[in-house]
Coordinates of C-alpha atoms and ligand atoms in Angstrom, one line a residue:
M30 CA -27.1 82.6 -4.9
T31 CA -28.9 79.6 -6.3
S32 CA -27.0 76.4 -5.6
P33 CA -26.8 74.4 -8.9
Q34 CA -27.8 71.2 -7.1
K35 CA -30.8 72.6 -5.2
R36 CA -34.2 71.7 -6.7
L37 CA -36.1 74.8 -7.2
V38 CA -39.4 73.4 -8.5
E39 CA -41.5 70.2 -8.3
L40 CA -40.5 67.8 -11.1
P41 CA -43.3 66.6 -13.4
D42 CA -43.4 62.8 -14.0
S43 CA -42.0 63.4 -17.6
H44 CA -38.8 64.8 -16.1
H45 CA -37.9 62.3 -13.4
G46 CA -34.5 60.8 -14.2
A47 CA -33.8 63.5 -16.9
V48 CA -30.2 64.7 -17.3
V49 CA -29.0 68.2 -16.4
L50 CA -27.8 70.1 -19.5
G51 CA -24.3 71.3 -18.8
D52 CA -22.9 68.4 -16.7
P53 CA -19.2 67.6 -17.3
G54 CA -20.0 65.0 -20.0
Y55 CA -22.0 67.6 -21.9
H56 CA -19.1 70.1 -21.8
R57 CA -16.6 67.3 -22.8
D58 CA -18.5 66.3 -25.9
P59 CA -21.8 68.1 -26.6
A60 CA -22.3 66.2 -29.9
E61 CA -22.2 62.9 -28.1
A62 CA -24.5 64.3 -25.4
F63 CA -27.1 65.2 -28.0
A64 CA -26.7 61.8 -29.8
W65 CA -27.3 60.1 -26.5
L66 CA -30.4 62.1 -25.8
R67 CA -31.7 61.4 -29.3
R68 CA -31.1 57.6 -28.9
T69 CA -32.7 57.6 -25.5
Y70 CA -35.8 59.9 -26.1
G71 CA -36.2 60.6 -29.8
P72 CA -36.4 64.0 -31.4
V73 CA -37.7 65.8 -28.3
A74 CA -36.0 65.1 -24.9
P75 CA -36.9 66.2 -21.3
V76 CA -33.9 67.9 -19.8
L77 CA -33.1 69.9 -16.7
L78 CA -31.4 73.2 -16.3
V79 CA -29.5 74.5 -13.3
G80 CA -31.6 74.2 -10.2
Q81 CA -33.2 71.1 -11.8
V82 CA -35.6 73.3 -13.7
P83 CA -37.5 71.2 -16.4
A84 CA -37.4 72.0 -20.1
W85 CA -37.8 70.3 -23.4
L86 CA -34.9 70.1 -25.8
V87 CA -35.8 69.8 -29.5
L88 CA -33.1 67.8 -31.3
G89 CA -34.9 66.9 -34.6
H90 CA -34.5 69.1 -37.6
R91 CA -38.1 68.6 -38.6
E92 CA -39.4 69.2 -35.1
L93 CA -37.2 72.3 -34.7
T94 CA -38.5 73.8 -37.9
Q95 CA -42.1 73.0 -36.8
V96 CA -41.4 74.9 -33.5
T97 CA -39.8 77.9 -35.0
S98 CA -42.4 78.2 -37.8
D99 CA -45.4 78.4 -35.3
P100 CA -44.9 81.4 -33.0
A101 CA -48.5 81.3 -32.0
L102 CA -48.2 77.8 -30.4
F103 CA -44.4 78.0 -29.5
A104 CA -44.4 81.6 -28.3
R105 CA -41.5 83.8 -27.4
N106 CA -42.5 85.7 -24.2
V107 CA -41.2 84.4 -20.9
G108 CA -44.4 85.7 -19.2
R109 CA -46.1 82.5 -20.5
W110 CA -44.0 80.2 -18.4
R111 CA -46.0 78.5 -15.7
L112 CA -43.0 78.1 -13.4
R113 CA -42.0 81.8 -13.7
E114 CA -43.2 82.8 -10.3
Q115 CA -41.6 79.8 -8.5
I116 CA -38.1 80.4 -9.7
P117 CA -36.0 82.8 -7.6
A118 CA -34.7 86.1 -9.1
D119 CA -31.1 85.1 -8.8
W120 CA -31.5 82.0 -11.0
P121 CA -28.4 82.3 -13.2
V122 CA -30.3 81.3 -16.4
W123 CA -32.8 84.2 -16.2
P124 CA -30.7 86.4 -18.6
M125 CA -30.8 83.7 -21.2
V126 CA -34.5 83.3 -21.2
G127 CA -35.5 86.9 -21.3
G128 CA -36.0 87.5 -17.6
G129 CA -33.1 90.0 -17.4
P130 CA -32.6 93.5 -18.5
A131 CA -33.2 92.5 -22.2
G132 CA -36.7 91.6 -21.4
E133 CA -38.1 94.7 -23.0
S134 CA -36.2 94.3 -26.3
L135 CA -37.6 93.0 -29.6
L136 CA -36.2 89.5 -28.9
Y137 CA -39.1 88.7 -26.5
T138 CA -42.0 90.5 -28.3
E139 CA -44.6 88.6 -30.1
G140 CA -47.1 89.0 -33.1
A141 CA -47.5 92.4 -34.7
E142 CA -45.1 94.2 -32.3
H143 CA -42.4 91.7 -33.1
R144 CA -43.0 91.9 -36.9
Q145 CA -42.7 95.7 -36.7
R146 CA -39.6 95.9 -34.5
A147 CA -37.7 93.0 -36.2
G148 CA -38.6 94.6 -39.6
A149 CA -37.2 98.0 -38.5
V150 CA -34.0 96.4 -37.3
S151 CA -33.6 94.5 -40.6
R152 CA -34.2 97.7 -42.6
A153 CA -31.7 99.6 -40.6
L154 CA -29.0 96.8 -41.0
A155 CA -29.8 96.4 -44.7
G156 CA -28.9 100.1 -45.1
I157 CA -25.3 99.4 -44.4
D158 CA -23.2 99.8 -47.5
P159 CA -21.6 96.4 -48.1
V160 CA -18.5 97.7 -49.7
E161 CA -17.8 100.2 -46.9
F162 CA -18.6 97.5 -44.3
R163 CA -16.2 95.0 -45.9
A164 CA -13.5 97.7 -46.0
Q165 CA -14.1 98.5 -42.3
C166 CA -13.8 94.8 -41.5
E167 CA -10.5 94.5 -43.4
S168 CA -9.0 97.6 -41.9
H169 CA -9.8 96.7 -38.3
A170 CA -8.7 93.1 -38.9
E171 CA -5.3 94.3 -40.4
D172 CA -4.8 96.7 -37.4
L173 CA -5.5 93.8 -35.0
A174 CA -3.1 91.4 -36.9
E175 CA -0.5 94.0 -37.1
S176 CA -0.5 94.5 -33.4
F177 CA 0.8 91.0 -32.8
A178 CA 2.4 90.1 -36.1
H179 CA 5.9 91.1 -34.9
S180 CA 5.8 88.8 -31.9
G181 CA 5.3 85.4 -33.6
R182 CA 2.6 84.3 -31.3
A183 CA -0.9 85.4 -30.4
E184 CA -4.1 84.3 -28.5
L185 CA -6.6 84.6 -31.3
M186 CA -9.8 84.6 -29.3
A187 CA -9.1 87.4 -26.9
H188 CA -6.9 89.5 -29.2
Y189 CA -8.7 89.0 -32.5
A190 CA -11.9 87.0 -32.9
L191 CA -13.6 88.6 -29.8
L192 CA -12.6 92.2 -30.8
L193 CA -13.3 92.4 -34.5
P194 CA -17.2 92.0 -34.3
V195 CA -17.6 94.7 -31.6
M196 CA -15.3 97.1 -33.5
V197 CA -17.1 96.8 -36.8
M198 CA -20.6 96.7 -35.4
G199 CA -19.7 99.7 -33.2
W200 CA -18.8 101.5 -36.4
A201 CA -21.9 100.4 -38.2
L202 CA -24.2 101.4 -35.4
G203 CA -22.7 104.8 -35.1
V204 CA -20.7 104.6 -31.9
P205 CA -17.9 107.1 -32.2
T206 CA -14.4 105.6 -32.7
A207 CA -13.1 107.2 -29.5
E208 CA -15.6 105.0 -27.6
H209 CA -14.7 101.7 -29.2
Q210 CA -11.9 100.9 -26.8
D211 CA -14.1 101.1 -23.7
L212 CA -16.9 99.3 -25.5
V213 CA -14.6 96.4 -26.3
G214 CA -13.5 96.3 -22.6
A215 CA -17.1 96.3 -21.5
F216 CA -17.9 93.3 -23.8
T217 CA -14.8 91.5 -22.5
D218 CA -15.9 92.1 -18.8
Q219 CA -19.5 91.0 -19.5
L220 CA -18.4 87.8 -21.3
A221 CA -15.9 86.9 -18.5
G222 CA -18.9 86.8 -16.2
G223 CA -16.9 87.8 -13.1
D224 CA -17.1 90.7 -10.7
R225 CA -17.0 93.2 -13.6
A226 CA -19.8 91.6 -15.7
L227 CA -22.5 93.8 -14.4
A228 CA -20.3 97.0 -14.8
G229 CA -19.6 95.8 -18.3
H230 CA -23.3 95.4 -19.1
Q231 CA -24.0 98.9 -17.6
H232 CA -21.3 100.4 -19.7
I233 CA -22.8 98.9 -22.9
R234 CA -26.2 100.3 -21.9
R235 CA -24.8 103.8 -21.1
T236 CA -22.9 103.8 -24.5
M237 CA -26.2 102.9 -26.3
Q238 CA -28.2 105.6 -24.3
A239 CA -25.6 108.2 -25.4
L240 CA -25.9 107.0 -29.0
V241 CA -29.7 107.3 -28.8
R242 CA -29.4 111.0 -27.5
R243 CA -26.9 111.8 -30.3
V244 CA -29.0 110.4 -33.1
R245 CA -32.1 112.1 -31.9
E246 CA -30.3 115.4 -32.0
R247 CA -28.0 114.9 -35.0
P248 CA -29.0 111.9 -37.1
G249 CA -26.3 110.5 -39.4
A250 CA -25.9 107.7 -41.9
D251 CA -25.7 104.9 -39.4
V252 CA -27.9 102.0 -38.1
A253 CA -29.0 103.9 -35.0
S254 CA -30.0 106.9 -37.0
R255 CA -32.0 104.8 -39.5
L256 CA -33.7 102.8 -36.6
A257 CA -34.6 106.1 -34.8
A258 CA -36.1 107.5 -38.1
D259 CA -38.1 104.3 -38.9
P260 CA -41.8 105.1 -39.2
I261 CA -42.7 102.5 -36.5
G262 CA -41.6 105.3 -34.0
L263 CA -39.6 103.5 -31.3
S264 CA -39.4 105.1 -27.9
D265 CA -35.9 106.0 -26.6
E266 CA -35.9 103.0 -24.3
Q267 CA -37.0 100.6 -27.2
L268 CA -34.4 102.1 -29.5
C269 CA -31.7 101.6 -26.8
Q270 CA -32.8 98.0 -26.1
D271 CA -32.9 97.1 -29.8
L272 CA -29.5 98.6 -30.4
I273 CA -28.1 96.5 -27.4
V274 CA -29.7 93.4 -28.9
T275 CA -28.2 94.1 -32.3
I276 CA -24.6 94.5 -31.0
V277 CA -24.8 91.7 -28.4
A278 CA -26.4 89.2 -30.7
G279 CA -23.6 89.7 -33.2
H280 CA -20.8 89.6 -30.8
Q281 CA -20.2 86.1 -29.3
T282 CA -21.9 84.4 -32.2
T283 CA -19.7 85.9 -34.8
A284 CA -16.5 85.7 -32.7
Y285 CA -17.1 82.0 -31.9
W286 CA -17.9 81.2 -35.5
M287 CA -14.6 82.8 -36.5
G288 CA -12.7 80.9 -33.7
N289 CA -14.4 77.6 -34.6
A290 CA -13.5 78.1 -38.3
V291 CA -9.8 78.9 -37.5
H292 CA -9.7 76.0 -35.2
R293 CA -10.9 73.6 -38.0
M294 CA -8.5 75.2 -40.4
L295 CA -5.6 74.5 -38.0
T296 CA -6.6 71.0 -37.0
D297 CA -8.3 69.5 -40.1
R298 CA -6.3 69.2 -43.3
R299 CA -9.4 69.3 -45.5
H300 CA -10.4 72.6 -44.1
T301 CA -6.9 74.1 -44.4
D302 CA -7.1 73.3 -48.1
S303 CA -10.5 74.8 -48.6
F304 CA -9.7 78.0 -46.6
V305 CA -6.5 78.7 -48.6
R306 CA -8.0 78.1 -52.1
G307 CA -9.8 81.4 -52.5
R308 CA -12.8 83.4 -51.6
L309 CA -15.6 81.1 -52.8
A310 CA -14.0 78.2 -50.9
V311 CA -13.8 80.3 -47.7
S312 CA -17.6 81.0 -47.7
Q313 CA -18.2 77.3 -48.4
A314 CA -15.9 76.2 -45.6
L315 CA -17.6 78.6 -43.3
R316 CA -20.9 77.1 -44.1
E317 CA -19.6 73.7 -43.2
V318 CA -18.6 75.1 -39.8
L319 CA -22.2 76.2 -39.3
W320 CA -23.4 72.7 -40.1
D321 CA -20.9 70.8 -37.9
D322 CA -19.6 73.2 -35.3
T323 CA -22.1 76.0 -35.0
P324 CA -21.4 78.7 -32.3
T325 CA -25.1 78.6 -31.3
Q326 CA -25.6 75.3 -29.7
V327 CA -28.9 75.6 -27.7
F328 CA -31.1 78.6 -27.8
A329 CA -33.7 79.6 -25.1
G330 CA -36.5 79.6 -25.8
R331 CA -40.1 79.2 -26.7
W332 CA -43.1 78.6 -24.4
T333 CA -46.2 76.5 -25.4
S334 CA -49.3 78.7 -25.5
R335 CA -51.5 75.4 -25.3
P336 CA -50.7 71.7 -25.2
A337 CA -48.5 70.9 -28.2
H338 CA -47.9 67.6 -29.9
L339 CA -44.2 67.6 -30.9
G340 CA -42.3 64.5 -32.1
Q341 CA -43.2 61.7 -29.7
V342 CA -44.4 63.9 -26.8
I343 CA -47.3 66.1 -25.8
I344 CA -45.9 69.2 -24.1
P345 CA -48.2 70.8 -21.6
A346 CA -49.2 74.5 -22.0
G347 CA -46.7 77.0 -20.4
D348 CA -43.6 74.8 -20.6
L349 CA -40.2 75.9 -21.7
V350 CA -38.9 74.6 -25.0
L351 CA -35.2 74.9 -25.9
L352 CA -34.0 75.0 -29.5
G353 CA -31.3 72.4 -30.0
L354 CA -29.8 74.1 -33.0
A355 CA -26.5 72.2 -33.1
A356 CA -28.3 68.8 -32.6
A357 CA -30.8 69.6 -35.4
N358 CA -28.0 70.3 -37.8
T359 CA -26.6 66.8 -37.3
D360 CA -30.0 65.0 -37.2
P361 CA -29.4 61.6 -38.9
H362 CA -32.8 61.8 -40.5
L363 CA -31.4 64.8 -42.5
R364 CA -27.8 63.5 -42.8
P365 CA -27.6 59.8 -42.7
E366 CA -23.9 60.3 -43.4
P367 CA -22.5 63.5 -41.8
G368 CA -21.4 66.0 -44.4
A369 CA -22.9 64.0 -47.3
G370 CA -24.5 66.2 -50.0
L371 CA -24.9 69.3 -47.8
R372 CA -21.8 71.3 -48.7
G373 CA -23.5 74.2 -50.4
S374 CA -26.9 73.9 -48.6
R375 CA -28.0 76.6 -46.2
A376 CA -30.6 74.5 -44.5
Y377 CA -28.7 74.5 -41.2
L378 CA -30.5 76.0 -38.2
S379 CA -27.6 77.8 -36.7
Y380 CA -29.4 81.1 -37.2
S381 CA -32.7 79.4 -36.1
H382 CA -35.6 79.6 -38.4
G383 CA -39.0 81.4 -38.9
P384 CA -40.1 84.9 -37.9
H385 CA -37.8 85.2 -34.9
S386 CA -34.7 83.9 -36.6
C387 CA -31.5 86.0 -37.1
P388 CA -32.4 88.7 -39.7
D389 CA -31.0 88.1 -43.2
P390 CA -28.9 91.3 -43.3
A391 CA -27.4 90.3 -39.9
R392 CA -26.4 87.0 -41.4
D393 CA -24.7 88.7 -44.3
L394 CA -22.8 91.1 -42.0
A395 CA -21.7 88.1 -39.8
E396 CA -20.4 86.3 -42.9
T397 CA -18.6 89.5 -44.1
I398 CA -16.9 89.9 -40.7
V399 CA -15.8 86.2 -40.4
T400 CA -14.7 86.0 -44.0
A401 CA -12.6 89.2 -43.8
G402 CA -11.2 88.2 -40.4
I403 CA -10.0 84.9 -41.8
E404 CA -8.7 86.3 -45.1
V405 CA -6.6 88.9 -43.4
L406 CA -5.2 86.3 -41.0
L407 CA -4.2 84.1 -43.9
D408 CA -2.7 87.0 -45.9
R409 CA -0.8 88.4 -42.9
L410 CA 0.3 85.3 -41.1
P411 CA 0.3 82.5 -43.7
D412 CA 2.2 79.9 -41.7
L413 CA -0.2 80.1 -38.7
H414 CA -0.2 77.0 -36.6
L415 CA -1.6 75.8 -33.2
A416 CA 0.8 76.6 -30.3
C417 CA -0.4 73.6 -28.2
P418 CA -1.5 70.0 -28.9
P419 CA -5.0 69.9 -30.4
E420 CA -6.4 68.0 -27.4
Q421 CA -5.3 70.9 -25.0
V422 CA -7.5 73.5 -26.7
R423 CA -10.2 74.5 -24.2
W424 CA -13.8 75.1 -25.0
Q425 CA -16.1 77.4 -23.1
P426 CA -18.1 75.4 -20.5
S427 CA -21.5 76.7 -21.8
V428 CA -24.8 75.1 -22.4
W429 CA -25.8 77.6 -25.0
M430 CA -22.7 78.5 -27.1
R431 CA -19.9 76.4 -28.6
G432 CA -16.8 78.6 -28.6
L433 CA -13.1 78.4 -27.6
E434 CA -11.8 79.7 -24.4
S435 CA -8.5 80.5 -26.1
L436 CA -6.8 79.8 -29.4
P437 CA -3.0 80.1 -29.0
V438 CA -1.1 80.2 -32.2
N439 CA 2.5 80.6 -33.4
F440 CA 3.8 82.0 -36.8
T441 CA 6.8 83.5 -38.3
P442 CA 7.2 87.1 -36.9
T443 CA 7.0 89.8 -39.5
P444 CA 7.9 93.5 -39.1
P445 CA 5.1 96.1 -39.1
T446 CA 3.9 97.3 -42.5
A447 CA 3.9 100.9 -43.5
R448 CA 0.1 101.4 -42.9
Y449 CA 0.5 100.4 -39.2
A450 CA 1.0 103.4 -36.9
G451 CA 0.7 101.5 -33.7
G452 CA -3.1 101.5 -33.6
T453 CA -5.4 99.2 -31.6
P454 CA -3.9 100.4 -28.4
W455 CA -6.0 98.2 -26.1
I456 CA -4.2 95.0 -26.8
Ligands
HEM509 C1 -23.3 91.0 -37.2 C2 -23.8 89.8 -36.7 C3 -25.2 89.6 -36.2 C4 -26.2 90.5 -35.9 C5 -26.2 92.0 -36.0 C6 -27.3 89.7 -35.4 C7 -28.6 90.2 -35.0 C8 -29.6 89.5 -34.5 C9 -30.9 90.1 -34.1 C10 -31.2 91.5 -34.2 C11 -31.7 89.0 -33.6 C12 -33.1 89.1 -33.1 C13 -34.1 88.7 -34.2 C14 -35.6 88.7 -33.6 O1 -35.8 88.5 -32.5 O2 -36.4 88.9 -34.5 C15 -30.9 87.8 -33.8 C16 -31.3 86.6 -33.5 C17 -30.6 85.4 -33.6 N1 -29.3 85.3 -34.2 FE1 -28.2 86.8 -34.9 N2 -27.0 88.3 -35.4 C18 -25.7 88.2 -35.8 C19 -24.9 87.1 -36.0 C20 -25.4 85.8 -35.7 C21 -24.7 84.6 -35.9 C22 -23.2 84.5 -36.5 C23 -25.4 83.6 -35.5 C24 -25.2 82.1 -35.5 C25 -24.4 81.5 -36.5 C26 -26.7 84.1 -35.0 C27 -27.8 83.4 -34.6 C28 -28.9 84.0 -34.1 C29 -30.0 83.2 -33.4 C30 -30.0 81.7 -33.2 C31 -31.1 84.1 -33.1 C32 -32.3 83.8 -32.3 C33 -33.4 83.2 -33.2 C34 -34.6 82.7 -32.5 O3 -35.1 83.2 -31.5 O4 -35.3 81.9 -33.2 N3 -26.6 85.5 -35.2 N4 -29.7 88.1 -34.4

C-alpha cells in the first residue's frame, strides 16, 4: 500500500513547498485552507495529493469557468497524464481520477463520444415522470422517518440522508424493490471504505449487470430501458458503466447536500426560518447551501492537452488540474461580501460547468430528493434538534466531498401512523 508520506514522483520546481491537500488543517476548515491558498498563490494554486503527487487547484470562479468550458484544452481522459506510468497501481486516488473500474464510463470519454453518451443519459433521466418521482421520494422518506419517529432520536446521515437517494434512484433506474435493501447495504459498505468496500462495489456492479440483462429481454418504463433503447446503441458493458455512474454520482452528492442543509437548519437560525416558511423558501435555502456549503468540494479532474495559460500560471501539457468547486463559489471577486446579492442565483459551480457538468435532469432529480427529504422530516419531526453541541458534529475527512460523518438528532417521539406497516426493514 502506498504510504501517504512517500514521494512517488519527482517534483517540478513549481511544486516545491506546495501544501498537501487533505492535511489536518484542510479537514478542520477547508474554507480557510482555500482562502489561504488564494492569498498565497492567486486563483490557481500548485498543490500535492497523497504521495506528493503534483496537481493544480483552480480556486477562481472565472478560471474554473474557463477550464470547464474548454474540454479540448482541459481534457477529461486520464490517459493524457504525463505522470500516469510513474504512479503505482495501488495509489489510493486512482478511483477519483478515472484510473479505476469506472474508467470505461461516460465520465472519462471526450469529444463526440462524450456528447453522445452524456446526451443519452440526459434523455433517459429526463424521461422520469416528475410527479411520480416526487411521490416516490415522499413515500420512501416517510417510511424512513417512520422507522425512527417512535424512538425520539436518530442518526440522520446513516439512517436517512444516505439511504433516500439510493432508494429512489434504484426505483428510477428500474432496480426491483426486492433488491433495494442489498443495494443500500452495498453503497454503505463502499462508502465506509473498509474491508467490505470492494465487495460493495462488486455488488453494485452485479446489480447493474442483472438490470442490463433484464431490460435487454423485457424493457420497461425506466431509465435503464430508455438508455438501452437509445439510438446511440450502447454495448452491454457501456450501459452497465453508465448506469453505475448515474446511481453513484447521485448518491453521496445528494445525501451530503441534504445533510449539510439539515445541519444548517439546526445550527443557523436564519436557515431554520427559511426552511420552515414553505416550499419556495426551501429551494432557495437549498441553493444557499450549494453556494456556501457545497457537497462537491474538489473534483478530479482535467488534463492539459497542451501548455495552458490560466490565471497567473502557465500549466505544462499533460498536468492534472483539479476543479476547486467550493473555493470558486466563495471567490471574493464574485462575492466581495459573502452571500450578498446571490440568493436566487444559480451561478454556483457545485455541479461544475460546461459539457461535462452534471446533466440538467440530474440536478432537478437531486433537488426533488433533497426537498422532499427535508419537507418530510419537518412535517414528521417538527421539533427536531441537534443531539450534541454543534462543535462536536464530525465532518468526513475527505479532500473531495464536504459531508457529515453523522448527524445525531433528538425530537419528541410520536407513535407510528396508520400508513406505516413496519417497512424499511434494513434500519
Ligand atoms: C440524482 C442525483 C444526481 C445524478 C443522477 C447525477 C448524475 C450525474 C452524471 C450522469 C454525471 C456525469 C456527466 C458527464 O460526465 O457528462 C454527473 C457529473 C457531476 N455531478 Fe451529478 N448527479 C446527481 C447529483 C449531483 C449533485 C447533488 C451534485 C452537487 C451538488 C452533483 C455534481 C456533479 C459534478 C461536480 C459532476 C462532474 C462534472 C465535471 O466533470 O465537470 N451531482 N452527475
